[in-house]
Amino acid sequence: AQKVTQAQTEISVVEKEDVTLDCVYETRDTTYYLFWYKQPPSGELVFLIRRNSFDEQNEISGRYSWNFQKSTSSFNFTITASQVVDSAVYFCALSGITGGGNKLTFGTGTQLKVEL
Amino acid sequence: DARVTQTPRHKVTEMGQEVTMRCQPILGHNTVFWYRQTMMQGLELLAYFRNRAPLDDSGMPKDRFSAEMPDATLATLKIQPSEPRDSAVYFCASGLVWQANTEAFFGQGTRLTVV
């Protein structure tokens, strides 16, 4: 069984602060993929990043960075110098080869509020 | 700009009525997912298809929900009869699966309200 835990339900920061969203996962698959999605107030789910289980290199994309640590089963997401436009719900998700098929299992999401 | 298209965007219906939601996946994608999002349950996987064949619909209430892919450009999710507890946002997503790499792109969702 796959499970994704996002323990932070809601985070509020002031603009320009750095913020880290935590994600812990469980899987029995040896090959799996981790994802982050953003859901802005408009409601659509926007794909942000995918990482595979055999590549623990951290990734940076502009103000976004991701820290994948297999030893702690975590895939944390950091936004540097947050902006009001970053306000959204962020979902961590996991996909693995289970039962011959793949499916995305989502965490419960973290609501990020960035205020002026 | 390729995207997943869902119709309708909003649907209000009376309890007991049939509801059909449609999804046009991104051209060339061979995997289609249906998710339901509610405040209480979050994002739940209802069903998914690969190459139009259903792979897993264990998340779907079988007595009233059905999902099909009549062709590669159309996926449907039907609820009959609808109940107030079905009120949710239903998302369709598509992806190109290659060696278990499931990167799914989501539509804008159908907000269903059953009164």
Short mmCIF file of C-alpha atoms in Angstrom, two decimals:
data_model
loop_
_atom_site.label_atom_id
_atom_site.label_comp_id
_atom_site.label_asym_id
_atom_site.label_seq_id
_atom_site.Cartn_x
_atom_site.Cartn_y
_atom_site.Cartn_z
CA ALA A 1 0.00 0.00 0.00
CA GLN A 2 1.13 3.53 -0.70
CA LYS A 3 0.71 6.44 1.62
CA VAL A 4 1.66 10.11 1.54
CA THR A 5 1.60 12.24 4.66
CA GLN A 6 1.59 16.01 4.67
CA ALA A 7 1.45 16.83 8.34
CA GLN A 8 1.19 20.59 7.86
CA THR A 9 -2.42 21.45 7.20
CA GLU A 10 -1.91 25.17 6.87
CA ILE A 11 1.08 27.49 6.85
CA SER A 12 0.99 31.28 6.92
CA VAL A 13 4.03 33.37 6.09
CA VAL A 14 4.79 36.95 5.28
CA GLU A 15 5.94 37.76 1.79
CA LYS A 16 9.67 37.22 1.17
CA GLU A 17 9.94 34.60 3.88
CA ASP A 18 11.23 31.16 2.96
CA VAL A 19 8.85 28.29 3.60
CA THR A 20 9.27 24.51 3.52
CA LEU A 21 6.42 22.11 2.92
CA ASP A 22 6.97 18.64 4.29
CA CYS A 23 6.10 15.35 2.63
CA VAL A 24 6.69 11.86 3.99
CA TYR A 25 5.81 8.78 2.01
CA GLU A 26 5.46 5.04 2.42
CA THR A 27 5.76 2.45 -0.29
CA ARG A 28 6.95 -1.11 -0.76
CA ASP A 29 7.95 -0.46 -4.35
CA THR A 30 11.64 -0.21 -5.11
CA THR A 31 10.94 1.97 -8.11
CA TYR A 32 8.62 4.88 -7.54
CA TYR A 33 8.06 8.49 -8.43
CA LEU A 34 7.31 11.50 -6.30
CA PHE A 35 5.45 14.59 -7.40
CA TRP A 36 4.38 18.00 -6.24
CA TYR A 37 1.24 19.69 -7.51
CA LYS A 38 -0.08 23.18 -6.85
CA GLN A 39 -3.77 23.99 -6.58
CA PRO A 40 -4.33 27.75 -6.70
CA PRO A 41 -7.65 29.30 -5.67
CA SER A 42 -8.94 28.84 -9.22
CA GLY A 43 -9.02 25.11 -8.53
CA GLU A 44 -6.96 23.43 -11.22
CA LEU A 45 -4.09 21.14 -10.29
CA VAL A 46 -0.78 22.25 -11.72
CA PHE A 47 2.11 19.83 -12.03
CA LEU A 48 5.34 21.19 -10.52
CA ILE A 49 7.92 18.43 -10.41
CA ARG A 50 8.56 14.70 -10.67
CA ARG A 51 11.45 12.79 -9.08
CA ASN A 52 12.31 9.13 -9.41
CA SER A 53 13.41 6.91 -6.56
CA PHE A 54 16.92 6.32 -7.84
CA ASP A 55 17.84 9.96 -8.23
CA GLU A 56 18.32 11.73 -4.92
CA GLN A 57 19.83 14.83 -6.39
CA ASN A 58 18.15 17.94 -5.11
CA GLU A 59 16.56 20.17 -7.67
CA ILE A 60 16.19 23.90 -7.93
CA SER A 61 13.90 25.76 -10.29
CA GLY A 62 13.88 29.48 -9.72
CA ARG A 63 12.52 30.10 -6.23
CA TYR A 64 11.48 26.47 -5.86
CA SER A 65 13.69 23.69 -4.57
CA TRP A 66 13.08 20.10 -3.63
CA ASN A 67 14.95 17.93 -1.17
CA PHE A 68 14.54 14.18 -1.66
CA GLN A 69 15.92 11.99 1.12
CA LYS A 70 15.33 8.29 0.68
CA SER A 71 16.73 7.50 4.13
CA THR A 72 13.90 9.40 5.77
CA SER A 73 11.31 8.80 3.02
CA SER A 74 10.84 12.50 2.61
CA PHE A 75 10.43 14.81 -0.35
CA ASN A 76 10.25 18.35 0.96
CA PHE A 77 9.50 21.45 -1.06
CA THR A 78 10.97 24.86 -0.28
CA ILE A 79 9.84 28.18 -1.67
CA THR A 80 12.43 30.91 -1.29
CA ALA A 81 11.35 34.52 -0.96
CA SER A 82 7.68 33.64 -1.04
CA GLN A 83 5.22 35.79 -2.93
CA VAL A 84 1.48 36.31 -2.61
CA VAL A 85 1.01 34.40 -5.88
CA ASP A 86 2.42 31.33 -4.16
CA SER A 87 -0.72 31.14 -2.03
CA ALA A 88 -2.29 27.81 -2.89
CA VAL A 89 -2.77 24.28 -1.68
CA TYR A 90 0.25 22.12 -2.42
CA PHE A 91 -0.05 18.38 -2.82
CA CYS A 92 2.65 15.78 -2.64
CA ALA A 93 1.95 12.56 -4.54
CA LEU A 94 3.50 9.14 -5.05
CA SER A 95 3.35 6.68 -7.90
CA GLY A 96 4.76 3.19 -7.83
CA ILE A 97 4.47 -0.09 -9.67
CA THR A 98 1.86 -1.88 -7.63
CA GLY A 99 -0.16 -4.77 -8.95
CA GLY A 100 1.07 -4.19 -12.47
CA GLY A 101 -0.25 -0.67 -12.75
CA ASN A 102 0.60 2.81 -11.67
CA LYS A 103 -1.55 5.26 -9.83
CA LEU A 104 -0.97 8.55 -8.13
CA THR A 105 -1.60 8.61 -4.40
CA PHE A 106 -1.96 12.11 -3.00
CA GLY A 107 -1.34 13.54 0.42
CA THR A 108 -3.98 15.68 2.07
CA GLY A 109 -2.35 18.89 0.98
CA THR A 110 -0.83 21.91 2.72
CA GLN A 111 -2.60 25.23 2.43
CA LEU A 112 0.01 27.98 2.06
CA LYS A 113 -1.03 31.56 2.69
CA VAL A 114 1.45 34.27 1.83
CA GLU A 115 0.50 37.68 3.17
CA LEU A 116 1.86 41.12 2.52
CA ASP B 1 -1.00 24.41 -25.61
CA ALA B 2 -2.15 20.83 -24.94
CA ARG B 3 -4.47 20.41 -22.00
CA VAL B 4 -7.05 18.09 -20.54
CA THR B 5 -10.56 19.34 -21.18
CA GLN B 6 -13.45 18.54 -18.88
CA THR B 7 -17.11 19.29 -19.41
CA PRO B 8 -19.22 20.57 -17.85
CA ARG B 9 -17.27 22.80 -15.49
CA HIS B 10 -20.21 23.07 -13.13
CA LYS B 11 -23.26 20.88 -12.70
CA VAL B 12 -26.17 21.21 -10.29
CA THR B 13 -28.61 18.35 -10.29
CA GLU B 14 -31.35 16.89 -8.19
CA MET B 15 -30.90 13.75 -6.21
CA GLY B 16 -31.75 10.69 -8.26
CA GLN B 17 -30.80 12.20 -11.59
CA GLU B 18 -28.13 10.79 -13.86
CA VAL B 19 -24.94 12.79 -14.23
CA THR B 20 -22.37 12.34 -16.98
CA MET B 21 -19.00 14.04 -16.87
CA ARG B 22 -16.73 14.07 -19.89
CA CYS B 23 -13.02 14.32 -20.34
CA GLN B 24 -10.84 14.81 -23.38
CA PRO B 25 -7.31 13.69 -22.52
CA ILE B 26 -4.21 15.22 -24.06
CA LEU B 27 -3.67 13.78 -27.52
CA GLY B 28 -1.24 10.89 -27.39
CA HIS B 29 -1.62 10.21 -23.68
CA ASN B 30 -2.50 6.61 -22.98
CA THR B 31 -3.43 6.81 -19.30
CA VAL B 32 -6.53 8.50 -17.92
CA PHE B 33 -7.41 8.99 -14.27
CA TRP B 34 -10.60 10.07 -12.54
CA TYR B 35 -10.21 11.69 -9.13
CA ARG B 36 -12.75 13.10 -6.71
CA GLN B 37 -11.88 15.93 -4.35
CA THR B 38 -13.82 16.72 -1.20
CA MET B 39 -12.91 18.62 1.92
CA MET B 40 -13.27 15.52 4.04
CA GLN B 41 -11.50 12.94 1.89
CA GLY B 42 -9.11 15.03 -0.16
CA LEU B 43 -8.14 13.65 -3.56
CA GLU B 44 -9.41 10.13 -4.06
CA LEU B 45 -8.66 7.98 -7.07
CA LEU B 46 -11.87 6.60 -8.51
CA ALA B 47 -10.61 4.80 -11.61
CA TYR B 48 -7.92 4.76 -14.20
CA PHE B 49 -7.45 3.48 -17.70
CA ARG B 50 -4.48 2.58 -19.81
CA ASN B 51 -4.90 2.29 -23.56
CA ARG B 52 -8.65 2.61 -22.93
CA ALA B 53 -8.76 -0.51 -20.75
CA PRO B 54 -9.82 -0.08 -17.11
CA LEU B 55 -6.93 -1.00 -14.81
CA ASP B 56 -8.35 -0.14 -11.45
CA ASP B 57 -11.75 1.11 -10.41
CA SER B 58 -11.61 -0.08 -6.83
CA GLY B 59 -12.11 3.45 -5.55
CA MET B 60 -15.44 3.81 -7.25
CA PRO B 61 -18.82 2.91 -5.72
CA LYS B 62 -19.82 0.21 -8.17
CA ASP B 63 -23.53 0.39 -7.63
CA ARG B 64 -23.92 3.91 -8.96
CA PHE B 65 -20.68 4.96 -10.67
CA SER B 66 -19.37 3.83 -14.02
CA ALA B 67 -16.36 4.93 -16.04
CA GLU B 68 -15.69 4.26 -19.70
CA MET B 69 -13.45 5.25 -22.57
CA PRO B 70 -15.47 4.91 -25.75
CA ASP B 71 -12.44 6.02 -27.74
CA ALA B 72 -8.98 7.46 -27.15
CA THR B 73 -10.26 11.03 -27.15
CA LEU B 74 -13.11 10.65 -24.67
CA ALA B 75 -13.46 9.39 -21.13
CA THR B 76 -16.76 9.49 -19.27
CA LEU B 77 -17.74 9.19 -15.63
CA LYS B 78 -21.39 8.53 -14.97
CA ILE B 79 -23.33 8.60 -11.72
CA GLN B 80 -26.78 7.03 -11.68
CA PRO B 81 -28.64 7.76 -9.48
CA SER B 82 -26.82 10.73 -7.98
CA GLU B 83 -26.91 11.45 -4.24
CA PRO B 84 -26.05 14.55 -2.21
CA ARG B 85 -22.91 12.83 -0.89
CA ASP B 86 -21.60 12.75 -4.48
CA SER B 87 -21.19 16.52 -4.37
CA ALA B 88 -17.51 17.15 -5.05
CA VAL B 89 -15.07 18.32 -7.67
CA TYR B 90 -14.27 15.58 -10.15
CA PHE B 91 -10.94 15.77 -11.90
CA CYS B 92 -9.78 13.96 -14.96
CA ALA B 93 -6.07 13.63 -15.62
CA SER B 94 -4.08 12.10 -18.40
CA GLY B 95 -0.51 10.96 -18.70
CA LEU B 96 1.93 9.24 -20.98
CA VAL B 97 3.05 6.17 -19.10
CA TRP B 98 6.55 4.97 -19.84
CA GLN B 99 8.30 2.56 -17.52
CA ALA B 100 5.97 3.34 -14.68
CA ASN B 101 6.53 7.05 -15.01
CA THR B 102 3.14 8.53 -14.36
CA GLU B 103 3.20 12.25 -14.83
CA ALA B 104 -0.42 13.26 -14.85
CA PHE B 105 -1.84 16.50 -16.18
CA PHE B 106 -5.15 17.54 -14.74
CA GLY B 107 -8.20 19.17 -16.22
CA GLN B 108 -9.94 22.06 -14.53
CA GLY B 109 -12.46 19.78 -12.90
CA THR B 110 -16.24 19.45 -12.84
CA ARG B 111 -17.85 20.87 -9.73
CA LEU B 112 -20.88 18.71 -9.03
CA THR B 113 -23.61 19.72 -6.62
CA VAL B 114 -26.40 17.27 -5.93
CA VAL B 115 -29.37 18.81 -4.11
#
